[in-house]
Short mmCIF file of C-alpha atoms in Angstrom, two decimals:
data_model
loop_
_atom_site.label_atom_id
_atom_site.label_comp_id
_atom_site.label_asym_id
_atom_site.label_seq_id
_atom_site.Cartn_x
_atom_site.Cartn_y
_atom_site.Cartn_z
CA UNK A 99 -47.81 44.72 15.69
CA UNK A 100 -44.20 44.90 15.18
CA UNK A 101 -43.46 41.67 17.55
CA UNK A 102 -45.80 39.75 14.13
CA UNK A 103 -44.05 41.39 11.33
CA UNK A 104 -41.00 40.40 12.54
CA UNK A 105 -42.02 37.24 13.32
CA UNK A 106 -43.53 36.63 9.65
CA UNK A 107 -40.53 38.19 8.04
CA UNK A 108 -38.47 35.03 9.86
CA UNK A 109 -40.60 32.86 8.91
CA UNK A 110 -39.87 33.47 5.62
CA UNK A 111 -36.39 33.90 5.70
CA UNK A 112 -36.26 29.96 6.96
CA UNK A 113 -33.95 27.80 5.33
CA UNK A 114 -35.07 25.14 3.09
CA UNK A 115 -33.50 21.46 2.76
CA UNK A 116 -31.97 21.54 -0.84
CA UNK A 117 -34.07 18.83 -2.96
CA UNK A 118 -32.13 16.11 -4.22
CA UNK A 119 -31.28 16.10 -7.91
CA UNK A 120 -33.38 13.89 -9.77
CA UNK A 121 -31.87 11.17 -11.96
CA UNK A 122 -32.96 10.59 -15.85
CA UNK A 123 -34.57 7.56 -16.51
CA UNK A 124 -35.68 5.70 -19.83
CA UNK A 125 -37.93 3.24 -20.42
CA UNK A 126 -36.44 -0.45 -20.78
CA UNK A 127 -36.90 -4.10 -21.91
CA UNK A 128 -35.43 -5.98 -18.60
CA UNK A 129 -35.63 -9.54 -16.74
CA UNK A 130 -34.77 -10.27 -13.55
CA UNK A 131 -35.30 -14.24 -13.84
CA UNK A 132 -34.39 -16.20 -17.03
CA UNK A 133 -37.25 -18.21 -18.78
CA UNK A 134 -39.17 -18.09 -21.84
CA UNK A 135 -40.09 -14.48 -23.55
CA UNK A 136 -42.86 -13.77 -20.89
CA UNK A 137 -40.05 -12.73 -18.45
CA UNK A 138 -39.17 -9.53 -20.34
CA UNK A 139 -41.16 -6.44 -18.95
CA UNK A 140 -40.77 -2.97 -19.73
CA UNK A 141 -40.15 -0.53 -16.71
CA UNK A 142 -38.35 2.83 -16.12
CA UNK A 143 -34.80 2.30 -14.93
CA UNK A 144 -32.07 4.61 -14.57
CA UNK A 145 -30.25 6.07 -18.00
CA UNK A 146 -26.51 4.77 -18.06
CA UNK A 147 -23.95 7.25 -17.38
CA UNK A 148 -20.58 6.62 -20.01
CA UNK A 149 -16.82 6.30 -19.56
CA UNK A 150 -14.45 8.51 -21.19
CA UNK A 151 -14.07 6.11 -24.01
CA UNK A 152 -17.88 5.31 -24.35
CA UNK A 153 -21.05 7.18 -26.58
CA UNK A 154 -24.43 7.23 -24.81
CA UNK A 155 -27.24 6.88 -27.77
CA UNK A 156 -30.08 7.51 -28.02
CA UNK A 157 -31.86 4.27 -29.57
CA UNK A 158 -34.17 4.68 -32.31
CA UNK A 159 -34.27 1.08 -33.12
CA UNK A 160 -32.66 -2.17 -32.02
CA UNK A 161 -32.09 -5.83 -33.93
CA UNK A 162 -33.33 -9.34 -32.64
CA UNK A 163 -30.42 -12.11 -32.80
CA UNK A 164 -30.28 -15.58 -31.46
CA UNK A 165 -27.82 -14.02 -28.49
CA UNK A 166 -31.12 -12.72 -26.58
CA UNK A 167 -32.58 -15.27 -26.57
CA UNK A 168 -29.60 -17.51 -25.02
CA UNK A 169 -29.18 -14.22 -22.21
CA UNK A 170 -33.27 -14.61 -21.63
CA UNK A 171 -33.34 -18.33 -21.55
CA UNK A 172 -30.02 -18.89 -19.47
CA UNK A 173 -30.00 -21.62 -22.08
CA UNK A 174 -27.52 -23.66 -22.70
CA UNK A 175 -26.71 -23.66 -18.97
CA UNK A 176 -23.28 -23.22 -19.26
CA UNK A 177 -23.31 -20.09 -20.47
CA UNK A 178 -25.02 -18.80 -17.40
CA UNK A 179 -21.18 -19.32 -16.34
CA UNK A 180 -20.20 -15.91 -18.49
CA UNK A 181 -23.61 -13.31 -17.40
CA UNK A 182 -24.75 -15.29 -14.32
CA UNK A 183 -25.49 -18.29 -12.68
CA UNK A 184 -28.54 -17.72 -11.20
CA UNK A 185 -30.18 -14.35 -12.59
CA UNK A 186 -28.34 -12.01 -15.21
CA UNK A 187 -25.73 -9.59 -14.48
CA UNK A 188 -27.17 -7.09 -16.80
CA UNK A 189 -30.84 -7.11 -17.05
CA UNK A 190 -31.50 -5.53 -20.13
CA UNK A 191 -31.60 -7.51 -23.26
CA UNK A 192 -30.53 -6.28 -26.87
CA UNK A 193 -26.98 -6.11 -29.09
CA UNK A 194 -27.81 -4.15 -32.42
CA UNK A 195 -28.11 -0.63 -32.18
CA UNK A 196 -28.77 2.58 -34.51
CA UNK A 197 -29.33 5.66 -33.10
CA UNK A 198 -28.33 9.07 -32.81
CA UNK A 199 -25.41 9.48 -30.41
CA UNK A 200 -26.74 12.21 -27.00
CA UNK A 201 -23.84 12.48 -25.10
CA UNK A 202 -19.58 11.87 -25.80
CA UNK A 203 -17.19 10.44 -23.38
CA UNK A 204 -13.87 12.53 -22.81
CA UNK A 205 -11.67 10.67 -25.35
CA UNK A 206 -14.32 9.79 -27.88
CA UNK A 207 -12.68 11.65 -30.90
CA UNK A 208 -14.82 9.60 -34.11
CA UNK A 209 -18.40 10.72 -33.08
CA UNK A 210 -20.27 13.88 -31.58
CA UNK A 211 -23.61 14.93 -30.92
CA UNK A 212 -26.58 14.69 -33.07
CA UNK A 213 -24.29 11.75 -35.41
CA UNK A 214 -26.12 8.86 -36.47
CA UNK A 215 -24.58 6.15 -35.92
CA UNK A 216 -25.16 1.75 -35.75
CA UNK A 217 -22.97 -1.00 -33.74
CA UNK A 218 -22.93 -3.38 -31.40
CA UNK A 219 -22.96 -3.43 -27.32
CA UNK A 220 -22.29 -6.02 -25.31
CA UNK A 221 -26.06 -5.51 -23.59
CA UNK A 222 -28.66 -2.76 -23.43
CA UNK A 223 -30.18 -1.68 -26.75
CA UNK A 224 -33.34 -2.51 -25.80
CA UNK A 225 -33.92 0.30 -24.10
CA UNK A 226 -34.46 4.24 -25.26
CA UNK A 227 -30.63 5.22 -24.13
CA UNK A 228 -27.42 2.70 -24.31
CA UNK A 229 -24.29 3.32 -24.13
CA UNK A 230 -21.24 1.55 -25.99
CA UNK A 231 -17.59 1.73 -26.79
CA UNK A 232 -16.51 4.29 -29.39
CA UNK A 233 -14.74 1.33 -31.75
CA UNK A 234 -17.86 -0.88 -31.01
CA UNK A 235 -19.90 2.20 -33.34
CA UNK A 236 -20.13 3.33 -36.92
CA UNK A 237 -21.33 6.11 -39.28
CA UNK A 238 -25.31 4.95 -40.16
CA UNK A 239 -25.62 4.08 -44.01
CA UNK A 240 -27.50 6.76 -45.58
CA UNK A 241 -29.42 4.82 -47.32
CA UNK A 242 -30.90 3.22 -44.70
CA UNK A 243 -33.92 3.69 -41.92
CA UNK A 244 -32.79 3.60 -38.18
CA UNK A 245 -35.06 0.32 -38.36
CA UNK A 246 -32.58 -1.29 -41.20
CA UNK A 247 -29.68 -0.40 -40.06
CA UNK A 248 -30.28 -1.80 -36.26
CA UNK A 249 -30.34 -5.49 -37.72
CA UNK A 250 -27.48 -5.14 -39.00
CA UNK A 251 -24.06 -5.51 -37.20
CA UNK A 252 -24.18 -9.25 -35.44
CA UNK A 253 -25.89 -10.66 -37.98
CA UNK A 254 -23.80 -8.88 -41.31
CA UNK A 255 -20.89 -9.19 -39.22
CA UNK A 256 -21.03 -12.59 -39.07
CA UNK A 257 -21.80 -13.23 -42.62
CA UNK A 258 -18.87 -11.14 -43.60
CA UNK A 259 -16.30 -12.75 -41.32
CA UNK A 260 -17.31 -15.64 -42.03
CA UNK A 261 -16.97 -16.34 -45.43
CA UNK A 262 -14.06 -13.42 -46.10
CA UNK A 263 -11.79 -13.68 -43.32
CA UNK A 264 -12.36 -17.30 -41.76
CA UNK A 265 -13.86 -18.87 -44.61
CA UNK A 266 -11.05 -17.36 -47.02
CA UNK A 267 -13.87 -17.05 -50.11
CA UNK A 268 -12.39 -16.21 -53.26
CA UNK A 269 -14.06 -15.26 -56.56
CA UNK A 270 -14.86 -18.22 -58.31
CA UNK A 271 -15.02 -20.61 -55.40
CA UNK A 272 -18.44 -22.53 -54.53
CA UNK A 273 -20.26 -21.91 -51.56
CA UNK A 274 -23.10 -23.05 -49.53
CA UNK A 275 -25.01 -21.29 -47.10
CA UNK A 276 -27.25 -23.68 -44.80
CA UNK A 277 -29.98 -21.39 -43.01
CA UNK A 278 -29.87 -18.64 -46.53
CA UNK A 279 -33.29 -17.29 -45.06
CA UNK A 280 -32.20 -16.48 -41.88
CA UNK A 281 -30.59 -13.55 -40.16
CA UNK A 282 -26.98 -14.23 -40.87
CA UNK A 283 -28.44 -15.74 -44.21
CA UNK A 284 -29.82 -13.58 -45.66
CA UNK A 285 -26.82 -11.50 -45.34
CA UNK A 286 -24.10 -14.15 -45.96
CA UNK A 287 -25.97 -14.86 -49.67
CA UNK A 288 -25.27 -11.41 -51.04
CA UNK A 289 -21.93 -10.96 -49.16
CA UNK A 290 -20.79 -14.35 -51.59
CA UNK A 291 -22.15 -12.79 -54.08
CA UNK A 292 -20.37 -9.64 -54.01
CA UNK A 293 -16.92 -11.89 -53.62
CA UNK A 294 -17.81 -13.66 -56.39
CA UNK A 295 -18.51 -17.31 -55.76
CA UNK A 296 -21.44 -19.26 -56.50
CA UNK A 297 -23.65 -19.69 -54.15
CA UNK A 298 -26.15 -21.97 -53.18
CA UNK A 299 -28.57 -21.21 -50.28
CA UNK A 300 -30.13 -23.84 -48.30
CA UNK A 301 -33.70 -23.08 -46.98
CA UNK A 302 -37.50 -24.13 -46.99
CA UNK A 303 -39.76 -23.81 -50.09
CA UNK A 304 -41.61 -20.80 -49.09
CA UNK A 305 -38.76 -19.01 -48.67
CA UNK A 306 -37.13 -20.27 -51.83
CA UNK A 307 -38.02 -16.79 -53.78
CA UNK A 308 -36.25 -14.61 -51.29
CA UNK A 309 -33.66 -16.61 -51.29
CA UNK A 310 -32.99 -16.77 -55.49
CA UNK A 311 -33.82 -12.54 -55.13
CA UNK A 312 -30.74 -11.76 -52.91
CA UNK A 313 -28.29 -13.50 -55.28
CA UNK A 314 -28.01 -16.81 -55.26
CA UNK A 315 -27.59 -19.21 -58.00
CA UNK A 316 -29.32 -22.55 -57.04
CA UNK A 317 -31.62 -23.01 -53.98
CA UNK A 318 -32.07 -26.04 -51.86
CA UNK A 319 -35.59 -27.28 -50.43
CA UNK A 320 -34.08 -28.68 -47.37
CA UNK A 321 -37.40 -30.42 -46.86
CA UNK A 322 -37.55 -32.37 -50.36
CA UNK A 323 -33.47 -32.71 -50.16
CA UNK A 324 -31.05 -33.45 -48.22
CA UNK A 325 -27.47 -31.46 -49.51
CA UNK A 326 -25.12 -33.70 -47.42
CA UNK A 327 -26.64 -36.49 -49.30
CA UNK A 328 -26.42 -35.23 -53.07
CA UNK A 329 -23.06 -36.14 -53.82
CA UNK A 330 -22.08 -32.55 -54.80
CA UNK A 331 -18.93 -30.79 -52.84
CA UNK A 332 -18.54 -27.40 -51.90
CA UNK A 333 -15.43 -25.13 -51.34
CA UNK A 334 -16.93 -23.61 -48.21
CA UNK A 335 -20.40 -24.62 -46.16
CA UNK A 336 -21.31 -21.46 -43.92
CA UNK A 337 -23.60 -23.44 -41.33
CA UNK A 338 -25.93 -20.94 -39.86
CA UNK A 339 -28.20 -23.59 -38.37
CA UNK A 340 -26.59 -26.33 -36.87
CA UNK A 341 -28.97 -29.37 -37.66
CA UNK A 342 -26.58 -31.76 -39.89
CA UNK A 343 -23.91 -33.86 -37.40
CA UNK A 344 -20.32 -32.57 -38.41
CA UNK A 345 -19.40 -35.92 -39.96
CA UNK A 346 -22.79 -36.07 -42.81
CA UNK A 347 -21.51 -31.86 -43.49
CA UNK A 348 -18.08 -32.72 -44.00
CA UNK A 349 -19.29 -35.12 -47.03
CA UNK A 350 -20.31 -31.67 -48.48
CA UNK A 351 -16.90 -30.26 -48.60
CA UNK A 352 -14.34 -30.59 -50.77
CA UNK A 353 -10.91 -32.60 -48.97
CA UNK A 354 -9.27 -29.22 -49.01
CA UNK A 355 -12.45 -27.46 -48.29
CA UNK A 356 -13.64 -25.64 -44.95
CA UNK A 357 -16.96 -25.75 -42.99
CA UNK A 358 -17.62 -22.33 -40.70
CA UNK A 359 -20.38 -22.79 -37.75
CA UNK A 360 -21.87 -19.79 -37.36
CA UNK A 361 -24.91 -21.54 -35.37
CA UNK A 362 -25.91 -20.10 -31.75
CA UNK A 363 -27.34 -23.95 -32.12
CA UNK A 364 -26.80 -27.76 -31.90
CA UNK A 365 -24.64 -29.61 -29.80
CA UNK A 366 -26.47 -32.32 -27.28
CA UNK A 367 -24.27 -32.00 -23.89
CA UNK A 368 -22.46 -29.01 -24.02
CA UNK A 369 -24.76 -27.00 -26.69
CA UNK A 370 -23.02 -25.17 -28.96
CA UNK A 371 -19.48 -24.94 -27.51
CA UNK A 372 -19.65 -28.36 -27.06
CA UNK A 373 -20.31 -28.79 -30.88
CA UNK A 374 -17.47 -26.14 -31.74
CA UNK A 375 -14.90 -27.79 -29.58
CA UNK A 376 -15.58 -31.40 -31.25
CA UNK A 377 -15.19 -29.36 -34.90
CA UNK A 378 -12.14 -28.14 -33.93
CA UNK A 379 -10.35 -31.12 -32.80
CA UNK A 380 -11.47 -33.12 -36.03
CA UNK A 381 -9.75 -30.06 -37.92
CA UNK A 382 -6.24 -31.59 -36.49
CA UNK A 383 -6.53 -34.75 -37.96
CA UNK A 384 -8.22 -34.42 -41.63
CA UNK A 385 -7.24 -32.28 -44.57
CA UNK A 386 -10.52 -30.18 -44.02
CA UNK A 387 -10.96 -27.22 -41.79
CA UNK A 388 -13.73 -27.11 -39.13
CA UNK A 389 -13.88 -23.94 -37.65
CA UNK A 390 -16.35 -20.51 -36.44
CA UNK A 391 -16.53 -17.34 -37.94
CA UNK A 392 -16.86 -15.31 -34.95
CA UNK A 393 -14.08 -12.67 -34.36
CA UNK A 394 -13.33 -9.06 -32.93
CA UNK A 395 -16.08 -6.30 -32.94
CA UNK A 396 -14.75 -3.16 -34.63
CA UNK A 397 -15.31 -0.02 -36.49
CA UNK A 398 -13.71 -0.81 -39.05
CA UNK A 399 -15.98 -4.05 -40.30
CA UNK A 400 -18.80 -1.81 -39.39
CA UNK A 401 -17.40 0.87 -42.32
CA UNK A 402 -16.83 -2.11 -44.58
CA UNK A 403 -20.39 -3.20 -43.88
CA UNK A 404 -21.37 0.06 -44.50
CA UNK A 405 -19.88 0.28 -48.01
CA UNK A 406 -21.07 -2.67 -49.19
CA UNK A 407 -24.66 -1.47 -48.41
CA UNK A 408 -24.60 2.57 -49.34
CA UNK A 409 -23.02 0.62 -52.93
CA UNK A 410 -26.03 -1.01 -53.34
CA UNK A 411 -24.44 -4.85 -53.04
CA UNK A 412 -26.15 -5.41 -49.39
CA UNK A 413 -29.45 -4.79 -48.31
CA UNK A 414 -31.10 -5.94 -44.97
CA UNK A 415 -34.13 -8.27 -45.35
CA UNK A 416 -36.77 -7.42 -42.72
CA UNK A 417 -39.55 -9.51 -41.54
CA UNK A 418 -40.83 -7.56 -39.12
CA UNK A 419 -40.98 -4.43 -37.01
CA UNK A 420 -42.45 -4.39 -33.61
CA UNK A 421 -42.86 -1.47 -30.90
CA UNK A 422 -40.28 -1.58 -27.84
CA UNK A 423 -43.75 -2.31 -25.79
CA UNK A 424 -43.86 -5.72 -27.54
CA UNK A 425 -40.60 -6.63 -27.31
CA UNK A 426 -41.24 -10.00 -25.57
CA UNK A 427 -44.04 -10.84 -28.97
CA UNK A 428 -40.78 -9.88 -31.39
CA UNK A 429 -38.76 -12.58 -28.98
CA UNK A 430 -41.63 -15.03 -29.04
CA UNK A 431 -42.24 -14.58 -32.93
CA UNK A 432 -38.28 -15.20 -33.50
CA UNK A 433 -37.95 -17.93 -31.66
CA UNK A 434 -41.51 -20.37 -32.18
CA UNK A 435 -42.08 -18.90 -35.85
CA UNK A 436 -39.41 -20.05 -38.19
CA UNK A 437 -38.83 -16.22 -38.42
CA UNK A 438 -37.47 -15.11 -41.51
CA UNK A 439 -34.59 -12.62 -42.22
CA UNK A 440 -34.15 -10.17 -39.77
CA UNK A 441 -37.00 -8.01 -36.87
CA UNK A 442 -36.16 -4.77 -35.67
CA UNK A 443 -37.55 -3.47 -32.66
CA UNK A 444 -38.43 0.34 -33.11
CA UNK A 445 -37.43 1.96 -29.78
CA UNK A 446 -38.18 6.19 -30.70
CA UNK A 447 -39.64 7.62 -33.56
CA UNK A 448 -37.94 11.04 -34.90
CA UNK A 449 -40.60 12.88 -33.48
CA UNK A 450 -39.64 11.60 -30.18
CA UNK A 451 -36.10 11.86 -30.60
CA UNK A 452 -36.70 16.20 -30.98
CA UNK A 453 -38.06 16.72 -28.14
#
């Protein structure tokens, strides 16, 4: 009797193997191959753990831009060069953000917990967590939804540089925006605006409306005229679509005047680069200035963007809103539909985000 008491009370006494600590995953929009839309796939991956300098958000909703569509596509080829040759570095796709930050790195001193915030990462916002640079990140405007503000740092950004600090816009001056319906459109049309010039936008009848609603003064039917063949001059072209040859756009600038590709398209042989490097050598030799609008990512063009929307002279335009489940139908959509404006990708509802 004792001998099996004793023996029980060892038994029970056994050491256990310590279970391994488990580690947090979020669901994801990633591709391991490039190719059309029908290569993104959501799965559960592992949430990414931050630097001292980084934020780790949690995404509420996420912007659709031409750049995810290059990273999906591996197209042109030569920018597999920069995020892989044969299948991306980083498999998760998405570059606008607006969430509510989770977690702070060390030496993060602008954010904390529970802040909403918007930016820009270099990759990952499709996804429920990312995590991104404190500069990269800004306060949310207030007077936007999670879904508005997400569309709007590459696309704003580039409006705003654009015309302000590469363009050199001043009040008074003429401007045209080719692509005004677009993403960067859109944007760039009330951004004149609010500088001051007149502005003409440049799109397709049936977006015509939205077009002469944001701002601008005269609209173009690109598909009933032709603006590089209408004799009239502008002070600065913003090209946000990159189907007129540099020589037939450079008849619609003044010979003092600047054109700014801000195009993720054209070019035959080297695709866009190709096209930017040809601009930039013509600049040398004419009186003209061929140029792009891209520069740094920082907070403080976020707060300017910011401004300009909480005072009521920017608004995002969007199309259309689509689950993080159908992210691959939003890439699709933006890509064969002529899409209009700007589609946000809603990643966590509110509800979600409390529990």
């Amino acid at each position: 009797m004792t001998k099996s008491t004793d023996a029980a009370s060892h038994e029970t006494t056994r050491p256990t193997t310590p279970t391994a600590p488990t580690t947090p995953t979020m669901r994801a929009i990633v591709h391991h191959a490039y190719g059309t839309a029908d290569v993104l796939h959501l799965e559960h991956i592992e949430r990414p753990a931050i630097t001292p300098d980084e934020v780790l958000i949690r995404v509420r909703a996420a912007g659709v831009n031409h750049a995810d569509w290059v990273y999906t596509s591996g197209r042109p080829l030569i920018a597999r060069l920069a995020f892989g040759l044969r299948k991306p570095k980083q498999p998760v796709r998405g570059r606008d953000v607006a969430g509510v930050v989770e977690a702070v790195g060390a030496n993060v001193t602008r954010f904390r917990p529970n802040d909403a915030v918007f930016g820009e990462v270099d990759a990952g916002s499709f996804a429920e967590y990312t995590a991104a640079p404190e500069n990269q990140l800004a306060l949310k405007p207030a007077t936007l939804t999670f879904e508005q503000a997400a569309v709007v740092p590459v696309s704003a950004r580039t409006a705003l540089q654009g015309l302000r600090d590469t363009g050199r816009l001043r009040s008074g001056q003429s401007v045209l925006i080719n692509g005004a319906s677009g993403g960067v459109g859109t944007f760039a049309v009330q951004i004149a605006k609010a500088l001051g010039a007149e502005v003409t936008g440049v799109c397709s009848r049936r977006n015509a409306e939205l077009v002469r609603s944001l701002g601008a003064d005269q609209v173009i039917d690109y598909t009933r005229e032709d603006f590089t063949r209408s004799g009239r001059r502008y002070d600065l072209i913003l090209d946000s679509i990159g189907n007129h040859s540099l020589i037939d756009l450079r008849r619609a600038i003044t010979p003092t005047g600047t054109l700014v590709l801000s195009s993720g398209t054209g070019g035959r042989v080297l695709g866009p680069m190709g096209r930017i490097i040809r601009a930039r050598l013509t600049s040398l030799f004419v009186g003209q200035t061929l140029t792009t609008g891209m520069l740094a990512r920082s907070t403080e063009t976020l707060d300017e963007l910011r401004e300009l929307i909480d005072s009521g002279a920017v608004t995002p335009v969007l199309e259309r809103t689509y689950p993080l489940s159908e992210t691959a139908d939003a890439l699709r959509h933006f890509t064969e539909a002529h899409a209009r404006a700007k589609i946000a990708i809603t990643v966590s509802s509110s509800a979600d985000a409390a529990e």
